[in-house]
Amino acid sequence: MRMNRRQFIKVSGLMTAGAIAPPVMLSGCQPRKLPGTGDVAQTPTVCDICFWKCAGTVYAEDGQPWKVVGNEADPHCTGRLCTRGTGGIGAYEDRDRLRQPLLRVTENGSQTFEPVSWDEALDFIASRMGEIGERHGKDRLALLAHGSGGTHFQRLLKAWGSHAYAHPSFAQCRGPREVAFALTYGEGVGSPDRTDMEHSRCVVLIGSHIGENLHNGQVQTFVDAINQDATLITVDPRFSVAAGKSRYWLPIKPGTDIALLLAWMNVLINEGLYDKDYVERHTIGFDRLTRHVQPFNPEWAYLETGLDPKLIRETARVMATSAPATLVHPGRHVTWYGDDTQRGRAIAILNALLGSWGRKGGFYAQEKVDLPAFPVPKPPKPKTDWKAIVQPEFPLSPSGVSQKVLEACVGPDAHLKGLFVYGTNLPYTIPNIRGTLEAVAESLDLFVAIDTLPAEVTGYADVILPECTYLERYDDLRNSPERVPSLALRMPAFEPRHETRPGWWIAKQLAGRLDLEEHFPWEDYSEVLDWQLKQVGSSLEEMRGIGVKRFPRKTPMYIPEGRDIKFRTRSGKIELYSGMLEQHGYDPLPKYTPPDKRPENFYHLNYGRGPAHSFGRTTNNPLLFELMPENAVWVNPRVANDWSLRNGDYVRLRNTDGATSNRVRVRITERTGPNAVFIVHGFGHTAKELRLTSGVGADDASLMNNVKVDPIMGGTGMRANFVTFVKET
Amino acid sequence: MQEVILATARHNAKVDPSLGIWTWEVSVYLFLGGLTAGIMCFAALMVLMRKDTVAPFATNRLALLAPIVLSLGMTTLFLDLEHKLYVFRFYTAFEVTSPMSWGAWILVAIYPISVLQILSTLRVGYPGMAGYAEKLPLFSGVLDLSERFRRPVAGVAIPFAVALGIYTGILLSAFSARPFWNTGVLGPLFLVSGLSTAAALVLLGAREAGEKHLFTRIDLGLIGVELMFVFLLLVNLGTGSGVQIDAAGLVLGGPYTLVFWVLFVTIGLLVPAVLETWEMKGGRALVYAAPILVLFGGYVLRHVTVEAGQFSTWTHYETQYDPALLERLQ
Amino acid sequence: MMHYAMVIDTRTCIGCGDCVVACKTENNVPVGLNRDWVVEATSGTYPDLDTEFRSERCNHCSHATCVYVCPTGASYYWRDTNIVLVDADKCTGCKACIAACPYDARLIMHPEGYIDKCTFCHHRVEKGLDPACVSACPTRCMHFGVLDDSGSVVSTLLKSRNHKTLLPETGNEPNVYYLT
Ligand SMILES: Nc1nc2c(c(=O)[nH]1)N[C@H]1C(S)=C(S)[C@@H](COP(=O)(O)OP(=O)(O)OC[C@H]3O[C@@H](n4cnc5c(=O)[nH]c(N)nc54)[C@H](O)[C@@H]3O)O[C@H]1N2
Ligand SMILES: Nc1nc2c(c(=O)[nH]1)N[C@H]1C(S)=C(S)[C@@H](COP(=O)(O)OP(=O)(O)OC[C@H]3O[C@@H](n4cnc5c(=O)[nH]c(N)nc54)[C@H](O)[C@@H]3O)O[C@H]1N2
Ligand code: SF4
Ligand code: SF4
Ligand code: SF4
Ligand code: SF4
Ligand code: SF4
Ligand SMILES: [Mo]
């Protein structure tokens, strides 16, 4: 291929050389003129490649997309985007983007998608909604969304009378820790995570592969900690990037973290190293906790975790010396083994013993701008909402559980009749859900997928609506809680390509067809933003120039020293012992349950992030594909030897139920232990239309038949799966 | 275990996974360049040694081949350029530190000298051609003149020819970044090989037994010297820095071992040497076998050197990903 | 003579590759080609390991073998600095400079055929900005400046921290430093 091209260049060169002209007249190549010497346009944006929502500036030169860079004023990114954000232009340039609305039609027996006009697509949706409304009631639509644009459709469904939502960022991501911290402190960790790492003297990571996990603020504050010589303790069976930066790396046996956490509590309490004043003043249940942790000394933990008791003691003492500026990181993707809320509780309690919640170097109190919502009529009270679907089974779940919502779509007498999916690729996002999804598609009267790419989830839909990328649209102002309250503007840097449209426009068009106009009283979404900005003394005009505006804090960032305060728990105190859990029949204090045994010749299926990609949403992004075109399976040299695998070989992974992955490249490395293999999530796409990434690499989700559901909040534990190798011949 | 990998996919054309910038075009150029040097040397030497009768071909006819052979070489060199329209740039600058620049300018001197060599022997060597040419005005004058300066021309030709021959080696040995090339032996080795191939060419062209005999002897001697330089080359690398020792490994068990020892040393040097010795002893050999093998060996030497040199390197990183996937971007 | 250097802290480099993407977009580097890349070097045996990440590119050598071999002067030192550039209008595509670089830092610009390489973003340096890769790096582990000024960040870092360069034994006198 490249060879041929080279030959061609030679030949053509020969031709021209045949008629060589006098040097002066030569005009062979004109080397690119220096970047930035053309006419350059700048537009503020908020990155949507992941959910950290960094603010940046989009540059175009001579009308051509050029680059995206971070906004200096932005507390989320301090002027630096991450790898994926810098590659954002690729999302706009992706050749395989959805181009126009698609409608499922049956042509002589076989179903296909047919390109249709926006009117056709929207009319179809509106009429189906109408029918569902009449036949079953207006509360029978659901929304599964991930990403900023979801709000527009949430507004639409609310106005219509449906309140059944869920975000995969709960039951597939950080739900357990939010519930655990809410139970303990009365509030969750939130996003951006309220970790005060830049002031920490000691950071403890349980998993949390910051560095591969590129959540920007996390990376930057983690590096602050390194630069200030904070003591880093990383608990990870894999030699993660973070482990490589740490003073202490604890290569724990997978699934045994609660044992370690209990042992750490045991040491802190029995050696009297905990923050006595803090515990005395702010917590309840300390005595019960003390009794609870007695059996769990480091020697006991050694048998479970394989970690040297001396090391467990030493690290506990190090944590204590730096307390309260010791952060035991709550993690973010924590749906691991099904006992995740309990692990989250253990982490929360450990932090309480160290007195780090609400203290400098621990957890700070976030604050956002109180930004009035654009005045619209009050939506009707729905007959039922997500609680009806989720809380019978998970009474403590404070928000929708995606797989429950899907289950409620299955069958002739299913509660839900219509589903909107915005920006979440369900078959790759919820483990072991593909069967359910097919049933869902069978059962539903209406299945709408709103996406930018022909992602696998769109294949289940009746209608596919092509949204334009974040670089081509307005969305709500970013107003995330942070150290400094701030607002950030996303506005179109380019015209929407093809027939794509912004989410706000799609929602408004539907509203128009459902006579819900009064809930969308604007022509262009910029009116909403301008109105809101004016309420807080800014304006769209100003924001177009600066992109990010910071506002003064009104509340303290830390708990005032030596003063009692009221926590938002039932007791008003930090609940080391959770009455709430007890009342619902769960363990009021974290209990350790050993993980499933690893079968002979099988290995833990470990997965995580690669810095180059956001899940599966960027693997077809040309800029990022070029950086990391495929994922490799990490294999320990000893294991490779047993299986006589060589670097660069291709193998398939097969789990204990016989589910087999796509072929994946072997990377032999000491960075994974002999009991686990590791792959980066987001690969193994099957959608042919994703021409770059289709059929490349292995998909961890396809190997996750064994889902450990968290009995407290419905999280889908993904780490109890084992795989073996199938050699490619 | 030591694992050194590229964490980001890198696949720069002709640089990854290992250098592949120069192929046959350059090997052929180096081969023909050396051959030209040899041709001019022998043509000149024979003139200076007044060998008209013993070696009529070498003395009076050989020189004509120089510009032809050289031009062929220049053509393949041109074929190798990636930015062909800018070939003239070789002659808008002289870069003292650049062997290639030296080469470019040496060639400028070579052509006129070689033309003078031809003119000064044309009447004797190619009477037909001469007679035809003399129909042109002034031309017989030109021939008279150059014939008068026949010996001085030859005298000048030799140093330039030698320079050209050595240059073809130095061109490569100047690359400190390519361990296999980075040895002073390459210059003399290529020169000797050039002379040897030129001698072989004479053996192909010569008719008289005497001339054949003379050049068989010459070639034998040259092959001997060449074998010595080959030996020196390996000693030189083998006793050099770490990277040079690795480089030597390329032909001592490494990927180029077979080509080097079988195609070059055995078939290109030893076999012809044996055949020639036998002929010296009066044996009737398959007439053209030896010279053809010598020429073949001469090319193989350039080829192996060019290839192995690019393979030898200071930096080598394993890629984690299948580079072929990047083709999907095209 | 301005002596520019890049100083990269391997203690905080996470191997994220942002520097690579930033270079590609800033400089419109054609698809499939790279001016910079990230190397991951792991030594030891589980669980006793050490990993170093290095963002690599042209070292803008003080003794630039690539410049010396160039027959046309197309490869040159920019404005009496150590920044090595290629003038496409003088480049014949003979590729000698590619062979002359011990770091394999040069590449052929397809389809034009002239040679391309890291420019230390002289178009930004000129304006007093850091190179694109440096100013994108989320960990701020990359630093850029002049060594002539003993007060510059790069000078101070080199004074206060242990550091190394790549293949000093080539004698090329590279100017990309790695803090260890
Ligand atoms: N580049 C990039 N960054 C991202 C994302 C992305 O898609 N791409 N996604 C973002 C999102 S939404 C999230 S939620 C976060 C997720 O990022 P994290 O919250 O950091 O995810 P984790 O699952 O905690 O981290 C995975 C690590 O856990 C280790 N691990 C596996 N099993 C165990 C175990 O039993 N015990 C312990 N202690 N460790 C174990 C793995 O070896 C791996 O190093 O990343 C965010 N950042
Ligand atoms: N097996 C496995 N499953 C996981 C995880 C894992 O590590 N392994 N991680 C879990 C975690 S932590 C999380 S947060 C979730 C993330 O789950 P998802 O958010 O579902 O992750 P993606 O695969 O990125 O799916 C994003 C979808 O949104 C589309 N999209 C991208 N940009 C836009 C846009 O601007 N508009 C619209 N309408 N669509 C857009 C993409 O094309 C893609 O189809 O996955 C969870 N599930
Ligand atoms: S962390 Fe990276 S991908 Fe996520 S929003 Fe920020 S820049 Fe974009
Ligand atoms: S951007 Fe910075 S941290 Fe990331 S790889 Fe490059 S140098 Fe290292
Ligand atoms: S690194 Fe290579 S290309 Fe860069 S200056 Fe040095 S020798 Fe030249
Ligand atoms: S390729 Fe161009 S820059 Fe490189 S040496 Fe040849 S002429 Fe000079
Ligand atoms: S300095 Fe500029 S050209 Fe060189 S690697 Fe960095 S961004 Fe690319
Ligand atoms: Mo997540």
PDB file of C-alpha atoms in Angstrom, chain B residues 1-17 19 21-22 80-84 86-90 92-101 174-178 181 313-315 317 320 326 329-330, chain C residues 15 17 20 31-34 37-45 53-54 56 65 67-73 88-96 98-104 106-108 110 112-114 166-167 169-170:
ATOM      1  CA  MET B   1      12.663  -8.084  32.514  1.00  0.00           C
ATOM      2  CA  GLN B   2      13.339  -4.839  30.642  1.00  0.00           C
ATOM      3  CA  GLU B   3      10.401  -3.630  28.559  1.00  0.00           C
ATOM      4  CA  VAL B   4      10.919  -0.611  26.323  1.00  0.00           C
ATOM      5  CA  ILE B   5       7.944   0.208  24.141  1.00  0.00           C
ATOM      6  CA  LEU B   6       6.366   3.096  22.302  1.00  0.00           C
ATOM      7  CA  ALA B   7       3.420   4.158  24.443  1.00  0.00           C
ATOM      8  CA  THR B   8       2.030   6.164  21.531  1.00  0.00           C
ATOM      9  CA  ALA B   9       1.776   4.567  18.104  1.00  0.00           C
ATOM     10  CA  ARG B  10       4.581   5.827  15.860  1.00  0.00           C
ATOM     11  CA  HIS B  11       5.009   4.618  12.310  1.00  0.00           C
ATOM     12  CA  ASN B  12       6.899   7.197  10.282  1.00  0.00           C
ATOM     13  CA  ALA B  13       7.242   5.863   6.752  1.00  0.00           C
ATOM     14  CA  LYS B  14      10.713   4.394   6.043  1.00  0.00           C
ATOM     15  CA  VAL B  15      11.866   5.128   9.606  1.00  0.00           C
ATOM     16  CA  ASP B  16       9.733   2.651  11.563  1.00  0.00           C
ATOM     17  CA  PRO B  17      10.047  -0.131  12.521  1.00  0.00           C
ATOM     18  CA  LEU B  19      15.258   2.551   8.820  1.00  0.00           C
ATOM     19  CA  ILE B  21      15.199   5.016   3.352  1.00  0.00           C
ATOM     20  CA  TRP B  22      17.671   3.663   0.819  1.00  0.00           C
ATOM     21  CA  ASP B  80      15.970   7.749  -5.044  1.00  0.00           C
ATOM     22  CA  LEU B  81      15.337  11.419  -4.337  1.00  0.00           C
ATOM     23  CA  GLU B  82      12.003  12.102  -2.638  1.00  0.00           C
ATOM     24  CA  HIS B  83      11.884  15.740  -3.685  1.00  0.00           C
ATOM     25  CA  LYS B  84      13.066  15.398  -7.267  1.00  0.00           C
ATOM     26  CA  TYR B  86      14.803  20.180  -6.159  1.00  0.00           C
ATOM     27  CA  VAL B  87      17.721  18.086  -7.392  1.00  0.00           C
ATOM     28  CA  PHE B  88      19.342  21.293  -8.672  1.00  0.00           C
ATOM     29  CA  ARG B  89      19.835  22.279  -5.042  1.00  0.00           C
ATOM     30  CA  PHE B  90      22.924  20.060  -4.965  1.00  0.00           C
ATOM     31  CA  THR B  92      23.376  25.874  -5.387  1.00  0.00           C
ATOM     32  CA  ALA B  93      25.536  25.128  -2.366  1.00  0.00           C
ATOM     33  CA  PHE B  94      28.782  23.540  -1.314  1.00  0.00           C
ATOM     34  CA  GLU B  95      28.631  22.098   2.191  1.00  0.00           C
ATOM     35  CA  VAL B  96      32.115  21.374   3.496  1.00  0.00           C
ATOM     36  CA  THR B  97      30.864  18.981   6.182  1.00  0.00           C
ATOM     37  CA  SER B  98      28.694  16.973   3.800  1.00  0.00           C
ATOM     38  CA  PRO B  99      30.285  14.052   1.935  1.00  0.00           C
ATOM     39  CA  MET B 100      27.262  14.069  -0.354  1.00  0.00           C
ATOM     40  CA  SER B 101      27.989  17.649  -1.308  1.00  0.00           C
ATOM     41  CA  ALA B 174      30.497   9.382   7.612  1.00  0.00           C
ATOM     42  CA  PHE B 175      27.208   8.414   9.327  1.00  0.00           C
ATOM     43  CA  SER B 176      28.113   8.155  12.997  1.00  0.00           C
ATOM     44  CA  ALA B 177      24.442   7.384  13.587  1.00  0.00           C
ATOM     45  CA  ARG B 178      24.637   4.072  11.689  1.00  0.00           C
ATOM     46  CA  TRP B 181      28.729   2.143   8.333  1.00  0.00           C
ATOM     47  CA  THR B 313      20.951   1.701  15.016  1.00  0.00           C
ATOM     48  CA  TRP B 314      21.341   3.460  18.364  1.00  0.00           C
ATOM     49  CA  THR B 315      17.651   3.482  19.197  1.00  0.00           C
ATOM     50  CA  TYR B 317      11.659   0.842  20.269  1.00  0.00           C
ATOM     51  CA  GLN B 320       2.662  -1.897  21.075  1.00  0.00           C
ATOM     52  CA  LEU B 326      -3.013   3.097  10.669  1.00  0.00           C
ATOM     53  CA  LEU B 329      -6.747   6.411   8.157  1.00  0.00           C
ATOM     54  CA  GLN B 330      -5.785   6.716   4.496  1.00  0.00           C
TER      55      GLN B 330
ATOM     56  CA  GLY C  15       2.829   8.954  29.424  1.00  0.00           C
ATOM     57  CA  GLY C  17       0.521  11.395  24.914  1.00  0.00           C
ATOM     58  CA  VAL C  20       1.856  14.065  20.742  1.00  0.00           C
ATOM     59  CA  VAL C  31      -1.907  11.574   9.148  1.00  0.00           C
ATOM     60  CA  GLY C  32       0.359   8.691  10.109  1.00  0.00           C
ATOM     61  CA  LEU C  33       3.414  10.841  10.851  1.00  0.00           C
ATOM     62  CA  ASN C  34       4.818  11.969  14.177  1.00  0.00           C
ATOM     63  CA  TRP C  37       6.320  10.139  20.652  1.00  0.00           C
ATOM     64  CA  VAL C  38       6.215   8.671  24.136  1.00  0.00           C
ATOM     65  CA  VAL C  39       8.446   5.843  25.324  1.00  0.00           C
ATOM     66  CA  GLU C  40       7.560   3.606  28.262  1.00  0.00           C
ATOM     67  CA  ALA C  41      10.460   1.779  29.891  1.00  0.00           C
ATOM     68  CA  THR C  42       9.719  -0.770  32.616  1.00  0.00           C
ATOM     69  CA  SER C  43      12.351  -2.681  34.520  1.00  0.00           C
ATOM     70  CA  GLY C  44      12.178  -5.229  37.315  1.00  0.00           C
ATOM     71  CA  THR C  45       9.983  -8.183  38.148  1.00  0.00           C
ATOM     72  CA  PHE C  53       7.793   7.566  30.685  1.00  0.00           C
ATOM     73  CA  ARG C  54       9.665   9.775  28.257  1.00  0.00           C
ATOM     74  CA  GLU C  56      10.784  12.183  22.894  1.00  0.00           C
ATOM     75  CA  THR C  65      24.928  15.356  12.578  1.00  0.00           C
ATOM     76  CA  VAL C  67      22.832  19.381   9.633  1.00  0.00           C
ATOM     77  CA  TYR C  68      26.414  18.398   8.865  1.00  0.00           C
ATOM     78  CA  VAL C  69      25.500  15.753   6.289  1.00  0.00           C
ATOM     79  CA  CYS C  70      22.976  17.872   4.445  1.00  0.00           C
ATOM     80  CA  PRO C  71      24.429  18.499   0.977  1.00  0.00           C
ATOM     81  CA  THR C  72      22.296  21.537   0.196  1.00  0.00           C
ATOM     82  CA  GLY C  73      22.090  23.507   3.419  1.00  0.00           C
ATOM     83  CA  ALA C  88      11.736  22.615   2.143  1.00  0.00           C
ATOM     84  CA  ASP C  89      12.771  24.696  -0.850  1.00  0.00           C
ATOM     85  CA  LYS C  90      16.350  23.530  -0.514  1.00  0.00           C
ATOM     86  CA  CYS C  91      15.562  19.924   0.349  1.00  0.00           C
ATOM     87  CA  THR C  92      16.219  17.304  -2.322  1.00  0.00           C
ATOM     88  CA  GLY C  93      14.781  14.459  -0.291  1.00  0.00           C
ATOM     89  CA  CYS C  94      18.084  12.607  -0.374  1.00  0.00           C
ATOM     90  CA  LYS C  95      17.355  11.407   3.163  1.00  0.00           C
ATOM     91  CA  ALA C  96      20.957  11.642   4.311  1.00  0.00           C
ATOM     92  CA  ILE C  98      17.382  10.811   8.327  1.00  0.00           C
ATOM     93  CA  ALA C  99      20.242   8.334   8.296  1.00  0.00           C
ATOM     94  CA  ALA C 100      22.388  10.838  10.180  1.00  0.00           C
ATOM     95  CA  CYS C 101      20.030  11.181  13.138  1.00  0.00           C
ATOM     96  CA  PRO C 102      20.862   8.668  15.867  1.00  0.00           C
ATOM     97  CA  TYR C 103      17.461   9.374  17.406  1.00  0.00           C
ATOM     98  CA  ASP C 104      15.387   8.651  14.283  1.00  0.00           C
ATOM     99  CA  ARG C 106      13.309  12.983  11.191  1.00  0.00           C
ATOM    100  CA  LEU C 107      10.578  11.974   8.801  1.00  0.00           C
ATOM    101  CA  ILE C 108       9.625  12.328   5.174  1.00  0.00           C
ATOM    102  CA  HIS C 110       4.350  12.706   2.331  1.00  0.00           C
ATOM    103  CA  GLU C 112       5.593  16.387  -1.011  1.00  0.00           C
ATOM    104  CA  GLY C 113       8.742  14.437  -0.232  1.00  0.00           C
ATOM    105  CA  TYR C 114      10.719  17.011   1.697  1.00  0.00           C
ATOM    106  CA  LEU C 166      19.484  10.366  25.535  1.00  0.00           C
ATOM    107  CA  LEU C 167      22.581   8.722  24.021  1.00  0.00           C
ATOM    108  CA  GLU C 169      27.744   8.934  23.721  1.00  0.00           C
ATOM    109  CA  THR C 170      26.735   9.829  20.161  1.00  0.00           C
TER     110      THR C 170
END
